[in-house]
Amino acid sequence: PGDPARALQQAVFIRVANRTLDNPQGAMLLRNFGVMKWAMGFHKESLELFEEAKRVRKCTGCFCGAHAAVLMMNMGYAKAELGDFQGSLEAFQEVLALLT
């Protein structure tokens, strides 16, 4: 079997090269890559990917509902892992706002 992290990284590079990352599917890809990085212990890199996914969602008008809430939960966990407890709290508060 192939390396899932490498496959996700290649998918991101392809979308960047083709200028097709700035859409909801690109945001999902960035979030998935961030989850993979987080699971591998690369918490700072995962947070950077989550932040980019959030930027894409906001720029494309897709920062709403369950997908955005899951992204913000991921950001909250990553921030807590990095010791940014205030940022983590703010991310989780944003989850609540997105779901209400």
Tab-separated table of N, CA, C and O in Angstrom:
chain	number	residue	atom	x	y	z
A	1	PRO	N	0.836	-1.203	0.000
A	1	PRO	CA	0.000	0.000	0.000
A	1	PRO	C	0.871	1.253	0.000
A	1	PRO	O	1.975	1.251	0.499
A	2	GLY	N	0.315	2.319	-0.549
A	2	GLY	CA	1.034	3.583	-0.598
A	2	GLY	C	1.022	4.315	0.737
A	2	GLY	O	0.403	3.881	1.703
A	3	ASP	N	1.706	5.416	0.756
A	3	ASP	CA	1.810	6.260	1.941
A	3	ASP	C	0.696	7.308	1.890
A	3	ASP	O	0.728	8.205	1.033
A	4	PRO	N	-0.306	7.221	2.792
A	4	PRO	CA	-1.437	8.161	2.740
A	4	PRO	C	-1.017	9.616	2.909
A	4	PRO	O	-1.566	10.502	2.252
A	5	ALA	N	-0.050	9.889	3.779
A	5	ALA	CA	0.394	11.268	3.987
A	5	ALA	C	1.011	11.821	2.709
A	5	ALA	O	0.757	12.965	2.324
A	6	ARG	N	1.801	11.006	2.042
A	6	ARG	CA	2.426	11.450	0.784
A	6	ARG	C	1.363	11.682	-0.295
A	6	ARG	O	1.440	12.646	-1.057
A	7	ALA	N	0.367	10.812	-0.332
A	7	ALA	CA	-0.698	10.964	-1.312
A	7	ALA	C	-1.464	12.272	-1.083
A	7	ALA	O	-1.779	12.989	-2.048
A	8	LEU	N	-1.767	12.589	0.172
A	8	LEU	CA	-2.465	13.847	0.471
A	8	LEU	C	-1.599	15.046	0.117
A	8	LEU	O	-2.093	16.031	-0.446
A	9	GLN	N	-0.306	14.958	0.426
A	9	GLN	CA	0.606	16.051	0.106
A	9	GLN	C	0.665	16.264	-1.410
A	9	GLN	O	0.614	17.388	-1.890
A	10	GLN	N	0.742	15.194	-2.156
A	10	GLN	CA	0.771	15.305	-3.617
A	10	GLN	C	-0.533	15.896	-4.145
A	10	GLN	O	-0.514	16.704	-5.084
A	11	ALA	N	-1.645	15.519	-3.553
A	11	ALA	CA	-2.933	16.067	-3.980
A	11	ALA	C	-2.984	17.576	-3.750
A	11	ALA	O	-3.485	18.324	-4.595
A	12	VAL	N	-2.455	18.027	-2.606
A	12	VAL	CA	-2.407	19.468	-2.332
A	12	VAL	C	-1.524	20.156	-3.360
A	12	VAL	O	-1.903	21.191	-3.936
A	13	PHE	N	-0.345	19.593	-3.629
A	13	PHE	CA	0.567	20.205	-4.605
A	13	PHE	C	-0.072	20.293	-5.993
A	13	PHE	O	0.071	21.299	-6.680
A	14	ILE	N	-0.777	19.250	-6.385
A	14	ILE	CA	-1.439	19.252	-7.693
A	14	ILE	C	-2.495	20.348	-7.749
A	14	ILE	O	-2.597	21.096	-8.726
A	15	ARG	N	-3.288	20.468	-6.676
A	15	ARG	CA	-4.327	21.502	-6.660
A	15	ARG	C	-3.716	22.906	-6.644
A	15	ARG	O	-4.252	23.819	-7.279
A	16	VAL	N	-2.600	23.077	-5.944
A	16	VAL	CA	-1.934	24.385	-5.949
A	16	VAL	C	-1.432	24.692	-7.355
A	16	VAL	O	-1.639	25.796	-7.878
A	17	ALA	N	-0.782	23.716	-7.985
A	17	ALA	CA	-0.236	23.909	-9.331
A	17	ALA	C	-1.337	24.221	-10.341
A	17	ALA	O	-1.141	25.031	-11.259
A	18	ASN	N	-2.485	23.599	-10.178
A	18	ASN	CA	-3.611	23.806	-11.100
A	18	ASN	C	-4.540	24.934	-10.665
A	18	ASN	O	-5.572	25.158	-11.303
A	19	ARG	N	-4.199	25.571	-9.554
A	19	ARG	CA	-5.008	26.655	-8.989
A	19	ARG	C	-6.440	26.218	-8.730
A	19	ARG	O	-7.398	26.932	-9.048
A	20	THR	N	-6.569	25.023	-8.164
A	20	THR	CA	-7.898	24.485	-7.847
A	20	THR	C	-8.041	24.165	-6.360
A	20	THR	O	-8.867	23.349	-5.980
A	21	LEU	N	-7.236	24.817	-5.530
A	21	LEU	CA	-7.302	24.564	-4.095
A	21	LEU	C	-8.346	25.440	-3.405
A	21	LEU	O	-8.894	25.060	-2.381
A	22	ASP	N	-8.637	26.601	-3.974
A	22	ASP	CA	-9.531	27.555	-3.316
A	22	ASP	C	-10.993	27.269	-3.619
A	22	ASP	O	-11.688	28.024	-4.316
A	23	ASN	N	-11.476	26.157	-3.086
A	23	ASN	CA	-12.878	25.776	-3.174
A	23	ASN	C	-13.175	24.831	-2.012
A	23	ASN	O	-12.252	24.428	-1.296
A	24	PRO	N	-14.438	24.496	-1.774
A	24	PRO	CA	-14.756	23.637	-0.624
A	24	PRO	C	-14.015	22.295	-0.629
A	24	PRO	O	-13.601	21.812	0.427
A	25	GLN	N	-13.808	21.712	-1.801
A	25	GLN	CA	-13.093	20.436	-1.869
A	25	GLN	C	-11.620	20.621	-1.494
A	25	GLN	O	-11.032	19.766	-0.829
A	26	GLY	N	-11.049	21.741	-1.898
A	26	GLY	CA	-9.665	22.044	-1.509
A	26	GLY	C	-9.546	22.237	-0.013
A	26	GLY	O	-8.580	21.781	0.611
A	27	ALA	N	-10.527	22.918	0.575
A	27	ALA	CA	-10.526	23.110	2.030
A	27	ALA	C	-10.617	21.771	2.751
A	27	ALA	O	-9.931	21.546	3.758
A	28	MET	N	-11.444	20.873	2.229
A	28	MET	CA	-11.568	19.540	2.830
A	28	MET	C	-10.249	18.775	2.716
A	28	MET	O	-9.823	18.103	3.663
A	29	LEU	N	-9.599	18.892	1.580
A	29	LEU	CA	-8.308	18.239	1.390
A	29	LEU	C	-7.280	18.774	2.384
A	29	LEU	O	-6.548	17.996	3.012
A	30	LEU	N	-7.239	20.088	2.557
A	30	LEU	CA	-6.317	20.689	3.527
A	30	LEU	C	-6.613	20.204	4.943
A	30	LEU	O	-5.701	19.889	5.705
A	31	ARG	N	-7.896	20.138	5.298
A	31	ARG	CA	-8.255	19.656	6.631
A	31	ARG	C	-7.837	18.203	6.805
A	31	ARG	O	-7.262	17.823	7.827
A	32	ASN	N	-8.101	17.370	5.809
A	32	ASN	CA	-7.730	15.961	5.903
A	32	ASN	C	-6.217	15.783	6.041
A	32	ASN	O	-5.749	14.948	6.824
A	33	PHE	N	-5.468	16.582	5.295
A	33	PHE	CA	-4.010	16.532	5.393
A	33	PHE	C	-3.574	16.986	6.786
A	33	PHE	O	-2.664	16.412	7.382
A	34	GLY	N	-4.255	18.004	7.326
A	34	GLY	CA	-3.959	18.466	8.680
A	34	GLY	C	-4.231	17.400	9.723
A	34	GLY	O	-3.455	17.223	10.669
A	35	VAL	N	-5.326	16.673	9.566
A	35	VAL	CA	-5.652	15.581	10.497
A	35	VAL	C	-4.565	14.512	10.433
A	35	VAL	O	-4.120	13.993	11.465
A	36	MET	N	-4.117	14.189	9.222
A	36	MET	CA	-3.061	13.195	9.051
A	36	MET	C	-1.774	13.662	9.732
A	36	MET	O	-1.125	12.902	10.453
A	37	LYS	N	-1.410	14.934	9.529
A	37	LYS	CA	-0.202	15.484	10.159
A	37	LYS	C	-0.325	15.463	11.684
A	37	LYS	O	0.632	15.149	12.387
A	38	TRP	N	-1.514	15.790	12.182
A	38	TRP	CA	-1.725	15.804	13.631
A	38	TRP	C	-1.551	14.396	14.196
A	38	TRP	O	-0.894	14.205	15.211
A	39	ALA	N	-2.109	13.409	13.520
A	39	ALA	CA	-1.998	12.019	13.968
A	39	ALA	C	-0.548	11.546	13.958
A	39	ALA	O	-0.170	10.676	14.746
A	40	MET	N	0.259	12.128	13.080
A	40	MET	CA	1.667	11.762	12.991
A	40	MET	C	2.524	12.540	13.987
A	40	MET	O	3.728	12.325	14.077
A	41	GLY	N	1.897	13.462	14.733
A	41	GLY	CA	2.627	14.222	15.746
A	41	GLY	C	3.152	15.566	15.279
A	41	GLY	O	3.835	16.251	16.029
A	42	PHE	N	2.821	15.963	14.061
A	42	PHE	CA	3.260	17.256	13.536
A	42	PHE	C	2.181	18.297	13.800
A	42	PHE	O	1.465	18.721	12.898
A	43	HIS	N	2.075	18.700	15.071
A	43	HIS	CA	0.962	19.542	15.488
A	43	HIS	C	1.028	20.952	14.921
A	43	HIS	O	-0.009	21.513	14.552
A	44	LYS	N	2.219	21.533	14.847
A	44	LYS	CA	2.317	22.885	14.298
A	44	LYS	C	1.933	22.895	12.820
A	44	LYS	O	1.186	23.766	12.376
A	45	GLU	N	2.430	21.916	12.072
A	45	GLU	CA	2.096	21.839	10.651
A	45	GLU	C	0.605	21.592	10.445
A	45	GLU	O	-0.001	22.135	9.521
A	46	SER	N	0.024	20.771	11.309
A	46	SER	CA	-1.415	20.506	11.170
A	46	SER	C	-2.214	21.783	11.405
A	46	SER	O	-3.168	22.062	10.671
A	47	LEU	N	-1.827	22.567	12.395
A	47	LEU	CA	-2.532	23.821	12.663
A	47	LEU	C	-2.425	24.766	11.463
A	47	LEU	O	-3.405	25.422	11.103
A	48	GLU	N	-1.264	24.814	10.836
A	48	GLU	CA	-1.095	25.663	9.659
A	48	GLU	C	-2.037	25.224	8.537
A	48	GLU	O	-2.633	26.059	7.842
A	49	LEU	N	-2.191	23.917	8.355
A	49	LEU	CA	-3.104	23.406	7.340
A	49	LEU	C	-4.554	23.722	7.689
A	49	LEU	O	-5.348	24.095	6.818
A	50	PHE	N	-4.915	23.600	8.974
A	50	PHE	CA	-6.272	23.943	9.401
A	50	PHE	C	-6.550	25.424	9.162
A	50	PHE	O	-7.640	25.800	8.732
A	51	GLU	N	-5.561	26.275	9.464
A	51	GLU	CA	-5.746	27.710	9.261
A	51	GLU	C	-5.923	28.033	7.779
A	51	GLU	O	-6.743	28.885	7.416
A	52	GLU	N	-5.175	27.345	6.922
A	52	GLU	CA	-5.323	27.559	5.474
A	52	GLU	C	-6.693	27.075	5.009
A	52	GLU	O	-7.344	27.722	4.182
A	53	ALA	N	-7.150	25.946	5.541
A	53	ALA	CA	-8.480	25.440	5.189
A	53	ALA	C	-9.556	26.433	5.615
A	53	ALA	O	-10.523	26.671	4.875
A	54	LYS	N	-9.389	27.036	6.775
A	54	LYS	CA	-10.346	28.042	7.242
A	54	LYS	C	-10.337	29.247	6.307
A	54	LYS	O	-11.396	29.773	5.943
A	55	ARG	N	-9.150	29.683	5.904
A	55	ARG	CA	-9.047	30.813	4.979
A	55	ARG	C	-9.792	30.508	3.676
A	55	ARG	O	-10.568	31.330	3.185
A	56	VAL	N	-9.575	29.308	3.151
A	56	VAL	CA	-10.230	28.920	1.898
A	56	VAL	C	-11.746	28.915	2.082
A	56	VAL	O	-12.489	29.437	1.254
A	57	ARG	N	-12.218	28.326	3.165
A	57	ARG	CA	-13.660	28.275	3.405
A	57	ARG	C	-14.248	29.683	3.505
A	57	ARG	O	-15.313	29.962	2.959
A	58	LYS	N	-13.559	30.564	4.216
A	58	LYS	CA	-14.074	31.933	4.364
A	58	LYS	C	-14.063	32.669	3.029
A	58	LYS	O	-15.020	33.366	2.694
A	59	CYS	N	-12.993	32.513	2.261
A	59	CYS	CA	-12.875	33.212	0.972
A	59	CYS	C	-13.900	32.730	-0.043
A	59	CYS	O	-14.273	33.479	-0.949
A	60	THR	N	-14.328	31.495	0.093
A	60	THR	CA	-15.278	30.940	-0.874
A	60	THR	C	-16.714	30.962	-0.350
A	60	THR	O	-17.611	30.414	-1.002
A	61	GLY	N	-16.921	31.567	0.816
A	61	GLY	CA	-18.266	31.666	1.365
A	61	GLY	C	-18.812	30.357	1.905
A	61	GLY	O	-20.025	30.191	2.004
A	62	CYS	N	-17.928	29.431	2.246
A	62	CYS	CA	-18.349	28.099	2.717
A	62	CYS	C	-17.979	27.856	4.169
A	62	CYS	O	-17.787	26.706	4.579
A	63	PHE	N	-17.851	28.933	4.939
A	63	PHE	CA	-17.518	28.760	6.354
A	63	PHE	C	-18.812	28.732	7.162
A	63	PHE	O	-19.223	29.708	7.770
A	64	CYS	N	-19.487	27.574	7.090
A	64	CYS	CA	-20.750	27.415	7.799
A	64	CYS	C	-21.030	25.925	7.965
A	64	CYS	O	-20.420	25.091	7.298
A	65	GLY	N	-21.913	25.612	8.863
A	65	GLY	CA	-22.380	24.240	9.016
A	65	GLY	C	-21.379	23.267	9.603
A	65	GLY	O	-20.375	23.658	10.217
A	66	ALA	N	-21.679	22.003	9.393
A	66	ALA	CA	-20.923	20.919	10.026
A	66	ALA	C	-19.470	20.848	9.572
A	66	ALA	O	-18.583	20.583	10.384
A	67	HIS	N	-19.209	21.085	8.281
A	67	HIS	CA	-17.826	20.990	7.793
A	67	HIS	C	-16.941	22.037	8.462
A	67	HIS	O	-15.807	21.741	8.871
A	68	ALA	N	-17.437	23.249	8.581
A	68	ALA	CA	-16.673	24.305	9.249
A	68	ALA	C	-16.537	24.003	10.743
A	68	ALA	O	-15.479	24.251	11.338
A	69	ALA	N	-17.575	23.459	11.345
A	69	ALA	CA	-17.516	23.125	12.773
A	69	ALA	C	-16.460	22.047	13.046
A	69	ALA	O	-15.694	22.151	14.007
A	70	VAL	N	-16.404	21.030	12.201
A	70	VAL	CA	-15.396	19.979	12.366
A	70	VAL	C	-13.998	20.572	12.202
A	70	VAL	O	-13.083	20.249	12.966
A	71	LEU	N	-13.830	21.437	11.227
A	71	LEU	CA	-12.539	22.109	11.036
A	71	LEU	C	-12.141	22.875	12.290
A	71	LEU	O	-10.998	22.786	12.752
A	72	MET	N	-13.083	23.604	12.860
A	72	MET	CA	-12.769	24.380	14.062
A	72	MET	C	-12.496	23.484	15.261
A	72	MET	O	-11.673	23.822	16.117
A	73	MET	N	-13.151	22.335	15.344
A	73	MET	CA	-12.825	21.381	16.422
A	73	MET	C	-11.394	20.893	16.250
A	73	MET	O	-10.641	20.814	17.221
A	74	ASN	N	-11.013	20.573	15.018
A	74	ASN	CA	-9.640	20.158	14.758
A	74	ASN	C	-8.662	21.254	15.173
A	74	ASN	O	-7.628	20.971	15.789
A	75	MET	N	-8.982	22.491	14.836
A	75	MET	CA	-8.121	23.614	15.220
A	75	MET	C	-8.041	23.744	16.736
A	75	MET	O	-6.962	24.000	17.289
A	76	GLY	N	-9.167	23.556	17.405
A	76	GLY	CA	-9.180	23.648	18.867
A	76	GLY	C	-8.284	22.608	19.509
A	76	GLY	O	-7.512	22.915	20.422
A	77	TYR	N	-8.351	21.385	19.023
A	77	TYR	CA	-7.494	20.325	19.566
A	77	TYR	C	-6.024	20.613	19.289
A	77	TYR	O	-5.162	20.430	20.157
A	78	ALA	N	-5.722	21.065	18.076
A	78	ALA	CA	-4.330	21.353	17.717
A	78	ALA	C	-3.781	22.495	18.567
A	78	ALA	O	-2.649	22.420	19.058
A	79	LYS	N	-4.581	23.537	18.752
A	79	LYS	CA	-4.124	24.664	19.563
A	79	LYS	C	-3.893	24.242	21.012
A	79	LYS	O	-2.906	24.656	21.639
A	80	ALA	N	-4.772	23.414	21.548
A	80	ALA	CA	-4.592	22.932	22.916
A	80	ALA	C	-3.310	22.112	23.027
A	80	ALA	O	-2.546	22.258	23.989
A	81	GLU	N	-3.062	21.267	22.050
A	81	GLU	CA	-1.860	20.436	22.048
A	81	GLU	C	-0.593	21.286	22.030
A	81	GLU	O	0.423	20.917	22.597
A	82	LEU	N	-0.684	22.450	21.385
A	82	LEU	CA	0.461	23.358	21.301
A	82	LEU	C	0.529	24.328	22.478
A	82	LEU	O	1.408	25.175	22.535
A	83	GLY	N	-0.404	24.211	23.416
A	83	GLY	CA	-0.388	25.057	24.605
A	83	GLY	C	-1.116	26.378	24.456
A	83	GLY	O	-1.080	27.211	25.357
A	84	ASP	N	-1.794	26.587	23.339
A	84	ASP	CA	-2.558	27.818	23.125
A	84	ASP	C	-3.993	27.575	23.608
A	84	ASP	O	-4.901	27.343	22.816
A	85	PHE	N	-4.163	27.657	24.931
A	85	PHE	CA	-5.456	27.311	25.513
A	85	PHE	C	-6.519	28.370	25.229
A	85	PHE	O	-7.687	28.041	25.034
A	86	GLN	N	-6.117	29.629	25.156
A	86	GLN	CA	-7.065	30.684	24.813
A	86	GLN	C	-7.543	30.505	23.372
A	86	GLN	O	-8.732	30.586	23.081
A	87	GLY	N	-6.607	30.235	22.476
A	87	GLY	CA	-6.966	29.995	21.079
A	87	GLY	C	-7.843	28.766	20.927
A	87	GLY	O	-8.758	28.735	20.110
A	88	SER	N	-7.558	27.747	21.732
A	88	SER	CA	-8.362	26.534	21.713
A	88	SER	C	-9.791	26.835	22.152
A	88	SER	O	-10.750	26.408	21.500
A	89	LEU	N	-9.927	27.574	23.227
A	89	LEU	CA	-11.252	27.956	23.714
A	89	LEU	C	-12.019	28.743	22.653
A	89	LEU	O	-13.202	28.488	22.409
A	90	GLU	N	-11.345	29.681	22.003
A	90	GLU	CA	-11.996	30.480	20.965
A	90	GLU	C	-12.451	29.599	19.796
A	90	GLU	O	-13.532	29.810	19.237
A	91	ALA	N	-11.621	28.619	19.437
A	91	ALA	CA	-12.003	27.709	18.350
A	91	ALA	C	-13.250	26.915	18.728
A	91	ALA	O	-14.170	26.762	17.918
A	92	PHE	N	-13.299	26.416	19.967
A	92	PHE	CA	-14.465	25.648	20.390
A	92	PHE	C	-15.708	26.527	20.531
A	92	PHE	O	-16.822	26.071	20.271
A	93	GLN	N	-15.525	27.781	20.895
A	93	GLN	CA	-16.668	28.700	20.936
A	93	GLN	C	-17.203	28.939	19.527
A	93	GLN	O	-18.405	29.061	19.322
A	94	GLU	N	-16.287	28.973	18.558
A	94	GLU	CA	-16.713	29.129	17.167
A	94	GLU	C	-17.495	27.897	16.694
A	94	GLU	O	-18.435	28.024	15.909
A	95	VAL	N	-17.111	26.723	17.187
A	95	VAL	CA	-17.865	25.504	16.866
A	95	VAL	C	-19.310	25.676	17.305
A	95	VAL	O	-20.239	25.407	16.536
A	96	LEU	N	-19.488	26.118	18.541
A	96	LEU	CA	-20.848	26.307	19.059
A	96	LEU	C	-21.620	27.316	18.236
A	96	LEU	O	-22.814	27.105	17.931
A	97	ALA	N	-20.975	28.399	17.855
A	97	ALA	CA	-21.648	29.415	17.050
A	97	ALA	C	-22.048	28.856	15.689
A	97	ALA	O	-23.107	29.202	15.154
A	98	LEU	N	-21.213	27.998	15.114
A	98	LEU	CA	-21.520	27.427	13.804
A	98	LEU	C	-22.678	26.435	13.864
A	98	LEU	O	-23.394	26.252	12.865
A	99	LEU	N	-22.852	25.816	14.996
A	99	LEU	CA	-23.875	24.765	15.116
A	99	LEU	C	-25.186	25.255	15.717
A	99	LEU	O	-26.117	24.467	15.859
A	100	THR	N	-25.253	26.516	16.082
A	100	THR	CA	-26.499	27.037	16.655
A	100	THR	C	-27.148	28.046	15.753
A	100	THR	O	-26.622	28.508	14.800
